[in-house]
Coordinates of C-alpha atoms in Angstrom, one line a residue:
Chain A
M1 CA 20.4 -97.0 143.6
S2 CA 21.0 -93.4 142.4
I3 CA 23.0 -92.4 139.3
D4 CA 25.6 -90.9 141.7
Q5 CA 26.1 -94.2 143.4
H6 CA 26.4 -96.1 140.1
I7 CA 29.1 -93.7 139.1
V8 CA 31.0 -94.1 142.3
L9 CA 30.7 -97.9 142.1
W10 CA 32.0 -97.8 138.5
F11 CA 35.2 -96.0 139.8
Y12 CA 35.3 -98.5 142.7
G13 CA 35.4 -101.3 140.1
L14 CA 38.7 -99.9 138.9
T15 CA 40.4 -99.8 142.3
G16 CA 42.8 -102.6 143.2
K17 CA 43.3 -103.6 139.6
W18 CA 46.4 -101.5 138.8
A19 CA 48.6 -100.4 141.7
A20 CA 49.9 -97.5 139.7
L21 CA 46.4 -96.1 139.2
D22 CA 45.6 -96.5 142.9
W23 CA 48.9 -94.7 143.8
L24 CA 48.2 -91.9 141.3
A25 CA 44.6 -91.4 142.6
S26 CA 45.8 -91.5 146.2
H27 CA 48.3 -88.7 145.5
L28 CA 46.0 -86.6 143.2
A29 CA 43.2 -86.7 145.8
N30 CA 45.6 -85.3 148.4
D31 CA 44.6 -82.0 150.1
Y32 CA 47.9 -80.4 149.4
L33 CA 49.3 -81.4 146.0
V34 CA 46.9 -79.7 143.6
P35 CA 46.2 -76.7 145.8
V36 CA 50.0 -76.0 146.1
L37 CA 50.5 -76.5 142.4
M38 CA 47.6 -74.3 141.3
T39 CA 48.4 -71.5 143.7
S40 CA 52.1 -71.6 142.7
I41 CA 51.1 -71.2 139.1
G42 CA 48.9 -68.3 140.1
F43 CA 51.7 -66.7 142.1
A44 CA 54.1 -67.1 139.2
L45 CA 51.5 -65.5 136.9
W46 CA 51.9 -62.3 139.0
F47 CA 55.4 -61.8 137.3
H48 CA 54.4 -63.0 133.8
G49 CA 53.9 -60.7 130.9
N50 CA 55.8 -59.3 127.9
S51 CA 54.7 -55.8 128.8
S52 CA 53.4 -53.8 131.8
S53 CA 49.9 -53.9 130.5
A54 CA 50.0 -57.7 129.9
R55 CA 51.5 -58.2 133.4
R56 CA 48.8 -56.0 134.9
R57 CA 46.2 -58.1 133.2
N58 CA 47.7 -61.3 134.6
Q59 CA 47.9 -59.7 138.1
M60 CA 44.2 -58.8 137.9
G61 CA 43.6 -62.4 136.9
L62 CA 45.4 -63.7 140.1
F63 CA 43.4 -61.2 142.2
M64 CA 40.2 -62.3 140.6
G65 CA 41.1 -66.0 141.2
G66 CA 41.9 -65.3 144.8
L67 CA 38.7 -63.4 145.4
S68 CA 36.5 -66.0 143.6
L69 CA 38.2 -68.7 145.7
G70 CA 37.5 -66.8 149.0
I71 CA 33.8 -66.2 148.0
A72 CA 33.4 -69.9 147.0
A73 CA 35.0 -71.0 150.4
A74 CA 32.6 -68.8 152.3
I75 CA 29.5 -70.1 150.4
V76 CA 30.6 -73.7 151.1
S77 CA 31.0 -72.9 154.8
V78 CA 27.5 -71.5 154.9
I79 CA 25.9 -74.4 153.1
D80 CA 27.8 -76.8 155.4
A81 CA 26.2 -75.1 158.4
F82 CA 22.7 -76.0 157.2
Y83 CA 23.1 -79.2 155.1
F84 CA 25.0 -82.4 155.6
R85 CA 25.4 -85.2 153.1
P86 CA 27.1 -88.4 154.2
R87 CA 30.2 -89.5 152.3
P88 CA 29.8 -92.3 149.7
Y89 CA 31.6 -94.8 152.0
V90 CA 28.8 -94.3 154.5
A91 CA 26.0 -95.3 152.1
L92 CA 28.2 -97.9 150.3
P93 CA 30.2 -99.8 152.9
Q94 CA 32.2 -101.6 150.3
L95 CA 34.0 -98.2 149.7
L96 CA 35.2 -97.9 153.3
P97 CA 38.4 -100.0 153.0
V98 CA 39.3 -98.2 149.7
A99 CA 38.9 -94.8 151.3
Q100 CA 40.9 -95.9 154.3
R101 CA 43.7 -97.4 152.2
L102 CA 44.0 -94.6 149.5
F103 CA 42.9 -91.6 151.5
Y104 CA 41.3 -90.9 154.9
L105 CA 37.8 -90.7 156.1
P106 CA 36.6 -87.0 156.0
T107 CA 33.8 -86.2 158.4
V108 CA 32.5 -82.9 156.9
S109 CA 29.6 -82.9 154.4
S110 CA 30.2 -84.5 151.1
F111 CA 28.1 -81.9 149.3
P112 CA 29.2 -79.5 148.0
S113 CA 32.7 -80.5 147.2
F114 CA 35.0 -77.9 148.8
P115 CA 37.9 -78.8 146.5
A116 CA 35.7 -78.4 143.4
A117 CA 34.3 -75.1 144.6
V118 CA 37.5 -73.4 145.5
G119 CA 39.6 -75.0 142.8
Y120 CA 37.3 -74.2 139.9
A121 CA 36.6 -70.7 141.4
F122 CA 40.4 -70.1 141.3
A123 CA 40.6 -71.5 137.7
F124 CA 37.7 -69.5 136.4
G125 CA 38.9 -66.2 138.0
I126 CA 42.3 -66.5 136.5
G127 CA 41.0 -67.8 133.2
L128 CA 39.0 -64.5 132.7
R129 CA 42.4 -62.8 132.3
H130 CA 44.8 -65.6 131.2
R131 CA 43.0 -68.4 129.4
A132 CA 45.9 -70.8 129.2
A133 CA 46.6 -70.6 132.9
G134 CA 42.9 -71.0 133.6
V135 CA 42.8 -74.1 131.5
V136 CA 45.9 -75.7 133.1
I137 CA 44.6 -75.0 136.6
G138 CA 41.1 -76.2 135.6
F139 CA 42.7 -79.5 134.3
L140 CA 44.5 -80.0 137.6
V141 CA 41.3 -79.4 139.6
T142 CA 39.4 -81.8 137.4
L143 CA 42.0 -84.5 138.1
W144 CA 41.8 -83.7 141.8
C145 CA 38.0 -84.1 141.8
L146 CA 38.0 -87.3 139.8
A147 CA 40.6 -88.7 142.1
R148 CA 38.3 -87.9 145.1
I149 CA 35.5 -89.9 143.4
Y150 CA 37.9 -92.7 142.8
V151 CA 39.0 -92.9 146.4
G152 CA 35.3 -93.0 147.5
V153 CA 35.0 -89.6 149.3
H154 CA 32.8 -87.7 146.8
Y155 CA 29.9 -88.2 144.5
L156 CA 29.9 -86.7 141.0
S157 CA 27.0 -84.4 142.0
D158 CA 29.2 -83.0 144.8
I159 CA 31.7 -82.0 142.2
L160 CA 29.1 -80.5 139.9
G161 CA 27.6 -78.6 142.9
G162 CA 31.1 -77.3 143.7
A163 CA 31.6 -76.2 140.1
A164 CA 28.2 -74.3 140.1
I165 CA 29.3 -72.5 143.3
A166 CA 32.5 -71.6 141.6
V167 CA 30.7 -70.1 138.6
F168 CA 28.5 -68.0 141.0
A169 CA 31.5 -66.9 143.1
T170 CA 33.4 -65.8 139.9
V171 CA 30.5 -63.7 138.8
V172 CA 30.3 -62.1 142.2
A173 CA 34.0 -61.5 142.2
L174 CA 33.8 -59.9 138.7
L175 CA 31.1 -57.5 139.9
A176 CA 33.1 -56.7 143.0
V177 CA 36.2 -55.9 141.0
K178 CA 34.3 -53.7 138.6
L179 CA 32.8 -51.7 141.6
G180 CA 36.1 -51.5 143.5
R181 CA 38.3 -50.8 140.5
P182 CA 39.5 -47.3 141.6
L183 CA 40.6 -48.8 144.9
L184 CA 42.4 -51.7 143.2
D185 CA 44.2 -49.4 140.9
R186 CA 45.5 -47.4 143.9
G187 CA 46.6 -50.6 145.5
F188 CA 48.5 -51.6 142.4
K189 CA 50.2 -48.2 142.2
L190 CA 51.4 -48.6 145.7
L191 CA 52.8 -52.0 144.9
E192 CA 54.5 -50.6 141.8
L193 CA 56.3 -48.0 144.0
L194 CA 58.0 -51.0 145.7
Y195 CA 58.6 -52.8 142.4
L196 CA 56.1 -55.5 143.5
A197 CA 53.6 -55.1 140.7
Chain B
M1 CA 65.9 -64.0 166.2
Q2 CA 64.9 -65.8 169.5
W3 CA 61.2 -64.8 169.1
A4 CA 61.2 -66.1 165.6
T5 CA 62.6 -69.5 166.7
L6 CA 60.1 -69.7 169.5
F7 CA 57.2 -68.9 167.2
W8 CA 58.4 -71.5 164.7
R9 CA 58.7 -74.2 167.4
T10 CA 55.4 -73.4 169.2
R11 CA 53.1 -72.6 166.3
T12 CA 54.1 -75.3 163.9
N13 CA 54.4 -79.0 164.0
A14 CA 56.5 -81.2 161.7
F15 CA 53.7 -81.4 159.1
T16 CA 53.4 -77.7 159.0
R17 CA 57.2 -77.2 158.6
D18 CA 57.2 -79.8 155.8
Y19 CA 54.3 -78.0 154.1
I20 CA 56.1 -74.7 154.3
I21 CA 59.3 -76.2 152.8
F22 CA 57.2 -77.8 150.0
V23 CA 55.6 -74.4 149.2
V24 CA 58.9 -72.5 149.3
V25 CA 60.7 -74.9 146.9
T26 CA 57.6 -75.2 144.6
V27 CA 57.1 -71.5 144.3
L28 CA 60.8 -70.9 143.9
G29 CA 60.8 -73.4 140.9
M30 CA 57.7 -71.7 139.4
I31 CA 59.4 -68.3 139.7
Q32 CA 62.5 -69.6 137.9
I33 CA 60.3 -71.0 135.0
I34 CA 58.5 -67.6 134.6
A35 CA 61.7 -65.6 135.0
A36 CA 63.3 -67.7 132.2
W37 CA 60.2 -67.3 130.0
D38 CA 59.9 -63.5 130.5
H39 CA 63.7 -62.7 130.7
L40 CA 63.5 -61.2 134.1
L41 CA 67.1 -60.7 135.1
G42 CA 66.2 -59.7 138.6
L43 CA 64.6 -63.1 139.3
R44 CA 66.8 -65.5 137.3
F45 CA 69.4 -67.7 139.0
V46 CA 71.0 -68.3 135.6
Q47 CA 71.1 -66.0 132.6
R48 CA 70.7 -68.5 129.8
G49 CA 67.2 -69.6 128.9
W50 CA 67.0 -73.4 129.1
P51 CA 69.0 -74.0 132.4
G52 CA 66.4 -71.8 134.1
Y53 CA 63.6 -74.0 132.9
V54 CA 65.5 -77.1 134.1
I55 CA 66.1 -75.6 137.5
G56 CA 62.5 -74.6 137.8
V57 CA 61.1 -78.0 136.8
A58 CA 63.6 -79.8 138.9
A59 CA 62.6 -77.7 142.0
V60 CA 58.9 -78.4 141.5
V61 CA 59.3 -82.1 140.8
G62 CA 61.9 -82.4 143.6
A63 CA 59.6 -80.7 146.1
V64 CA 56.6 -82.9 145.2
V65 CA 58.7 -86.1 145.4
W66 CA 60.3 -85.0 148.7
F67 CA 57.0 -84.0 150.3
F68 CA 55.2 -87.2 149.5
G69 CA 58.2 -89.4 150.1
S70 CA 59.0 -88.0 153.5
G71 CA 55.8 -89.1 155.4
P72 CA 52.1 -89.8 155.2
R73 CA 50.3 -86.9 153.7
N74 CA 46.7 -88.0 153.5
I75 CA 45.8 -86.8 157.0
E76 CA 42.7 -85.0 158.0
G77 CA 43.2 -81.3 158.7
H78 CA 42.1 -81.3 162.3
I79 CA 44.4 -84.2 163.3
T80 CA 48.0 -83.4 162.3
G81 CA 47.3 -82.0 158.8
L82 CA 46.4 -78.4 158.0
Q83 CA 42.9 -76.9 157.9
G84 CA 41.9 -74.8 154.9
F85 CA 42.7 -71.4 156.4
E86 CA 46.0 -72.7 157.8
Q87 CA 47.0 -73.9 154.3
F88 CA 46.2 -70.5 152.9
L89 CA 48.2 -68.7 155.6
W90 CA 51.2 -70.9 155.4
F91 CA 51.2 -70.7 151.6
I92 CA 51.4 -67.0 151.8
V93 CA 54.3 -67.2 154.2
G94 CA 56.1 -69.8 152.1
A95 CA 55.5 -67.9 148.9
G96 CA 56.9 -64.7 150.5
I97 CA 60.0 -66.6 151.7
A98 CA 60.5 -68.0 148.2
F99 CA 60.2 -64.6 146.6
G100 CA 62.4 -63.0 149.2
L101 CA 65.1 -65.7 148.8
T102 CA 65.0 -65.4 145.1
G103 CA 65.5 -61.6 145.2
L104 CA 68.3 -61.9 147.8
I105 CA 70.2 -64.6 145.9
V106 CA 70.0 -62.9 142.5
S107 CA 70.9 -59.5 144.1
A108 CA 73.9 -61.0 145.8
K109 CA 75.0 -62.7 142.5
H110 CA 74.9 -59.4 140.7
W111 CA 75.9 -57.0 143.5
R112 CA 79.1 -55.9 141.7
S113 CA 77.4 -54.9 138.5
R114 CA 75.8 -51.5 138.0
P115 CA 73.4 -51.0 135.1
V116 CA 74.3 -48.0 132.9
L117 CA 70.7 -47.0 132.1
P118 CA 68.0 -46.4 134.6
P119 CA 65.0 -48.9 134.7
A120 CA 62.6 -48.4 131.8
E121 CA 59.6 -48.3 134.0
H122 CA 58.8 -48.0 137.7
N123 CA 57.3 -51.5 138.1
L124 CA 58.1 -55.1 137.7
E125 CA 59.3 -54.4 134.1
A126 CA 62.4 -53.0 135.8
L127 CA 63.4 -56.5 136.7
R128 CA 64.3 -57.2 133.1
T129 CA 67.4 -55.1 133.5
H130 CA 67.9 -54.7 137.3
T131 CA 68.0 -56.8 140.4
Y132 CA 66.0 -55.8 143.5
L133 CA 69.1 -54.6 145.3
Q134 CA 70.0 -52.3 142.4
L135 CA 66.4 -50.9 142.3
L136 CA 66.4 -50.3 146.1
L137 CA 69.8 -48.6 145.8
R138 CA 68.5 -46.4 143.0
M139 CA 65.5 -45.4 145.1
S140 CA 67.7 -44.5 148.1
V141 CA 70.1 -42.5 146.0
L142 CA 67.3 -40.6 144.3
R143 CA 65.8 -39.9 147.8
G144 CA 69.1 -38.7 149.0
K145 CA 69.4 -36.3 146.0
R146 CA 66.0 -34.8 146.8

């Protein structure tokens, strides 16, 4: 048995002991809760700043986060086209009732973790310009990923793979922003005319 | 309006509509929290600091409780849930609605007042002292003068 499977089974050992923990993990693992919270924080960041320059910095952070997220999503889609890893509940049948009870049975590849890739990409991108927001979003994404291991639909290595993709996507986004800065500045000027930036 | 209603009915199912409402209320709450923090008159429902935070937090918590209490939400995207791109698309729509509603409500609340001084800067900083309606009226008046 691999280290990955040992870790998943450790989490499995916690399920069913405390209803509150099962309830919390079931909700945190959800496809909509953390994404809506983290993108809402990012959206609110667009308006945040005690001066125009501070606000512009935060807006660039949101743009970086969105671009990193998009690049990470594209990378995961390409990997999924060539590589398939079965979910933990396939290799470890004892996880199947837990996954059915607390979540659902995803059919796409387990590796890399799409939530980890896009979530951490968004957090890293924003964190480059607003550290506190990046930390908060990163914390939410970590809870999201841990919950997914708990409900039996991801291995830890899926999460780590997703995080690595997020780092790469953020670096690519940073380079793209540096290259396209004049165009971005013009875009911001246009939004300023409409009092939207 | 008929085409909008038809679009809504044919392109969305109940889950999508619930998701959009979830996004609208959550983003609305986040905007209130940030508007209270940064003293943005043009986005605040209430002018004093702490009620804005209370409204914002209540909106976010209320939206989460409602969304998860009103039906099963752990559903795979290709069944009755939302695929990744659909989530992104409807988030943008929901955030836009929340932002538009906020601007409208605050503008309506302050429509009688006229700031004496012009906005300090031609960007979001102007929302510290002006509502969107006031800014749009200024823009149209200045265009008329030219």
